[in-house]
Amino acid sequence: MGIHLTAAAVERVRQYVEREPGSLGLRFGVKRTGCSGWGYTVDVAREIHADDTVVEQDGVKVLINAQSLPLVQGTEIDFVRQGLNQQFAFRNPQAAAACGCGESFTTAD
């Protein structure tokens, strides 16, 4: 199980990479936050760290650090537009529950 990007997410990551000289792809992970414990982090990757796992799809790279990988393994990343709002959306099979405000998730372990 790896990370999968929808066509919309691939296109959005390509746009970010093209606008940021020296960028390599998308850095995807988690950090401790919110009511449930884990929140997603998304940023432009400018370097590959020794503990990164690199997933490539349709020419787009996604870099995940070793701490985050077990918590996001199998996640589908989408890019959605709703009215004037647009954002990445995550379908994570590791997430057992989410907090009411939608800021964080918890896993079964």
Coordinates of N, CA and C in Angstrom, one line a residue, residues 1 25-26 35-36 40 47-48 50 54-56 61-62 68-69 74 89 91 103 105 107:
M1 N 0.8 -1.2 0.0 CA 0.0 0.0 0.0 C 0.9 1.2 0.0
G25 N 8.9 18.1 -5.4 CA 7.6 17.4 -5.3 C 6.8 17.9 -4.1
L26 N 5.9 17.0 -3.6 CA 5.1 17.3 -2.5 C 5.6 16.6 -1.2
C35 N -7.7 17.8 18.5 CA -8.4 17.0 19.6 C -8.0 15.5 19.5
S36 N -7.9 15.0 18.3 CA -7.7 13.5 18.1 C -6.2 13.1 18.0
Y40 N -2.7 16.5 9.1 CA -1.9 16.3 7.9 C -1.0 17.6 7.7
E47 N 14.1 19.2 -0.7 CA 15.2 18.2 -0.6 C 14.7 16.9 -0.1
I48 N 15.4 15.8 -0.4 CA 15.1 14.5 0.1 C 15.9 14.2 1.3
A50 N 17.2 11.6 4.4 CA 17.6 10.2 4.5 C 16.5 9.2 4.8
V54 N 10.0 7.9 -1.1 CA 9.6 8.7 -2.2 C 8.7 7.9 -3.1
V55 N 7.5 8.4 -3.3 CA 6.5 7.7 -4.1 C 6.3 8.6 -5.4
E56 N 6.4 8.0 -6.5 CA 6.2 8.7 -7.8 C 5.0 8.2 -8.6
K61 N 6.4 13.5 -7.6 CA 7.0 12.9 -6.4 C 6.3 13.3 -5.2
V62 N 6.0 12.3 -4.3 CA 5.5 12.6 -2.9 C 6.5 12.0 -2.0
S68 N 5.9 9.5 9.7 CA 4.5 9.7 9.2 C 4.0 8.5 8.4
L69 N 5.0 7.8 7.8 CA 4.6 6.7 6.8 C 3.6 5.7 7.4
G74 N -1.3 4.1 2.4 CA -2.6 3.7 1.7 C -3.5 4.9 1.5
A89 N -7.7 16.9 -0.1 CA -8.5 16.1 0.8 C -7.9 14.7 0.9
R91 N -8.2 10.6 2.0 CA -8.9 9.4 2.3 C -7.9 8.4 2.8
E103 N -10.1 18.9 12.2 CA -8.7 19.3 12.2 C -7.7 18.1 12.3
F105 N -7.1 13.5 13.3 CA -7.6 12.2 13.2 C -6.8 11.3 14.2
T107 N -5.7 7.0 15.0 CA -5.7 5.6 14.4 C -6.1 4.6 15.4

